[in-house]
Short mmCIF file of C-alpha atoms and ligand atoms in Angstrom, two decimals:
data_model
loop_
_atom_site.label_atom_id
_atom_site.label_comp_id
_atom_site.label_asym_id
_atom_site.label_seq_id
_atom_site.Cartn_x
_atom_site.Cartn_y
_atom_site.Cartn_z
CA UNK A 20 0.00 0.00 0.00
CA UNK A 21 1.59 3.27 -1.19
CA UNK A 22 1.07 5.55 1.79
CA UNK A 23 1.55 2.98 4.59
CA UNK A 24 4.74 3.57 6.61
CA UNK A 25 5.26 -0.12 7.35
CA UNK A 26 4.87 -0.99 3.64
CA UNK A 27 7.50 1.70 2.98
CA UNK A 28 9.79 0.08 5.57
CA UNK A 29 9.34 -3.32 3.86
CA UNK A 30 10.22 -1.72 0.49
CA UNK A 31 13.28 -0.02 2.03
CA UNK A 32 11.93 3.48 1.39
CA UNK A 33 12.12 4.23 5.12
CA UNK A 34 15.24 2.92 6.92
CA UNK A 35 14.81 0.41 9.72
CA UNK A 36 16.91 -1.77 11.97
CA UNK A 37 16.09 -5.21 10.53
CA UNK A 38 16.34 -8.26 12.75
CA UNK A 39 14.74 -10.83 10.44
CA UNK A 40 13.22 -11.14 6.97
CA UNK A 41 11.80 -13.89 4.80
CA UNK A 42 9.36 -14.01 1.89
CA UNK A 43 6.35 -13.53 4.16
CA UNK A 44 7.40 -11.36 7.12
CA UNK A 45 9.71 -8.52 8.13
CA UNK A 46 10.92 -7.85 11.70
CA UNK A 47 12.66 -4.68 12.89
CA UNK A 48 13.46 -2.72 16.06
CA UNK A 49 10.75 -0.37 17.28
CA UNK A 50 11.89 3.27 16.86
CA UNK A 51 10.60 4.09 20.36
CA UNK A 52 11.43 0.99 22.42
CA UNK A 53 9.37 0.27 25.54
CA UNK A 54 11.72 -2.51 26.69
CA UNK A 55 15.36 -3.56 26.12
CA UNK A 56 14.05 -5.89 23.41
CA UNK A 57 11.24 -4.34 21.37
CA UNK A 58 10.81 -5.78 17.91
CA UNK A 59 7.91 -5.35 15.50
CA UNK A 60 6.97 -8.35 13.36
CA UNK A 61 4.83 -7.56 10.35
CA UNK A 62 3.41 -9.46 7.38
CA UNK A 63 4.73 -8.30 4.01
CA UNK A 64 1.18 -8.29 2.72
CA UNK A 65 -0.73 -5.20 3.83
CA UNK A 66 -3.35 -6.26 6.38
CA UNK A 67 -4.86 -3.27 8.20
CA UNK A 68 -5.50 -4.79 11.63
CA UNK A 69 -6.54 -7.92 13.53
CA UNK A 70 -10.08 -7.15 12.37
CA UNK A 71 -9.03 -8.14 8.84
CA UNK A 72 -7.71 -11.62 9.79
CA UNK A 73 -9.83 -14.31 8.13
CA UNK A 74 -9.68 -17.89 6.81
CA UNK A 75 -7.90 -16.74 3.64
CA UNK A 76 -4.99 -14.87 5.27
CA UNK A 77 -4.74 -16.51 8.73
CA UNK A 78 -1.73 -18.68 7.87
CA UNK A 79 0.54 -15.65 8.22
CA UNK A 80 -0.37 -15.43 11.91
CA UNK A 81 1.05 -18.84 12.82
CA UNK A 82 4.15 -17.98 10.80
CA UNK A 83 4.56 -14.70 12.71
CA UNK A 84 4.35 -16.58 16.02
CA UNK A 85 7.01 -19.08 14.87
CA UNK A 86 9.24 -16.12 13.92
CA UNK A 87 8.53 -14.50 17.30
CA UNK A 88 9.46 -17.70 19.13
CA UNK A 89 12.71 -18.02 17.15
CA UNK A 90 13.60 -14.34 17.65
CA UNK A 91 12.93 -14.59 21.40
CA UNK A 92 15.57 -17.33 21.56
CA UNK A 93 18.03 -15.45 19.32
CA UNK A 94 17.61 -12.20 21.26
CA UNK A 95 18.10 -13.94 24.62
CA UNK A 96 14.66 -13.40 26.19
CA UNK A 97 13.11 -16.85 25.73
CA UNK A 98 14.18 -18.14 29.14
CA UNK A 99 13.36 -15.01 31.18
CA UNK A 100 10.06 -14.46 29.39
CA UNK A 101 8.50 -11.99 27.03
CA UNK A 102 5.24 -10.64 25.67
CA UNK A 103 3.72 -10.67 22.18
CA UNK A 104 1.24 -7.81 21.76
CA UNK A 105 -1.16 -6.77 19.06
CA UNK A 106 -2.97 -3.45 19.43
CA UNK A 107 -6.18 -3.23 17.37
CA UNK A 108 -8.11 -0.08 16.61
CA UNK A 109 -8.36 3.24 18.38
CA UNK A 110 -9.13 2.08 21.92
CA UNK A 111 -6.69 -0.80 21.52
CA UNK A 112 -3.91 1.76 20.98
CA UNK A 113 -3.14 0.95 17.34
CA UNK A 114 -1.27 3.88 15.77
CA UNK A 115 -0.04 2.26 12.53
CA UNK A 116 -2.68 0.70 10.31
CA UNK A 117 -0.61 -2.26 9.12
CA UNK A 118 -0.99 -5.39 11.25
CA UNK A 119 2.00 -5.78 13.58
CA UNK A 120 2.99 -7.79 16.63
CA UNK A 121 5.24 -6.31 19.31
CA UNK A 122 7.83 -8.69 20.78
CA UNK A 123 8.79 -7.21 24.15
CA UNK A 124 11.26 -8.47 26.73
CA UNK A 125 14.39 -7.87 28.75
CA UNK A 126 12.65 -6.39 31.79
CA UNK A 127 9.72 -7.17 34.11
CA UNK A 128 6.55 -6.37 32.20
CA UNK A 129 3.60 -5.15 34.24
CA UNK A 130 0.13 -6.65 33.98
CA UNK A 131 -2.60 -5.61 33.39
CA UNK A 132 -1.61 -3.00 30.76
CA UNK A 133 -2.82 0.56 31.19
P1 5GP B 230 1.01 0.49 17.72
O1 5GP B 230 0.91 1.65 18.67
O2 5GP B 230 0.27 0.77 16.42
O3 5GP B 230 0.63 -0.83 18.31
O4 5GP B 230 2.54 0.34 17.38
C1 5GP B 230 3.18 1.08 16.42
C2 5GP B 230 4.65 1.06 16.76
O5 5GP B 230 5.38 1.45 15.62
C3 5GP B 230 5.03 2.03 17.88
O6 5GP B 230 5.59 1.29 18.96
C4 5GP B 230 6.01 2.98 17.22
O7 5GP B 230 7.08 3.34 18.08
C5 5GP B 230 6.49 2.20 16.02
N1 5GP B 230 6.87 3.01 14.88
C6 5GP B 230 6.13 4.01 14.30
N2 5GP B 230 6.78 4.51 13.24
C7 5GP B 230 7.94 3.81 13.13
C8 5GP B 230 9.05 3.88 12.21
O8 5GP B 230 9.10 4.68 11.28
N3 5GP B 230 10.07 3.01 12.43
C9 5GP B 230 10.06 2.11 13.46
N4 5GP B 230 11.11 1.30 13.57
N5 5GP B 230 9.03 2.01 14.32
C10 5GP B 230 7.99 2.86 14.17
ZN1 ZN B 231 1.14 -1.50 4.93
#
């Protein structure tokens, strides 16, 4: 999608700190990290939010969770623990309208979220 900042990051039009890429997903450091490890994992196909997940495109979600699990090990947070977060819509705190999962770790994470 032309105007989407995460599509621009995938295309390399906006620089990013890449941690992983394959034919289906792209993962990069969040520009404003909330934890020592804060990675965003996004599908290369433009999906607006969790509201747009359906039977046709759902396979990408399991792939994203496999990538998250592998990255947690590579980035050294698998043993101590981590959180995978998706914010959906305005009240869910979604600020970028391209589906993304936050992988957060490296410190004690509070629960419940604010
Ligand atoms: P949301 O609030 O939609 O769940 O998460 C969007 C995330 O994208 C935020 O944590 C924000 O810091 C991050 N972000 C927004 N623009 C950019 C950017 O241009 N580069 C990177 N690396 N992260 C971004
Ligand atoms: Zn996009």
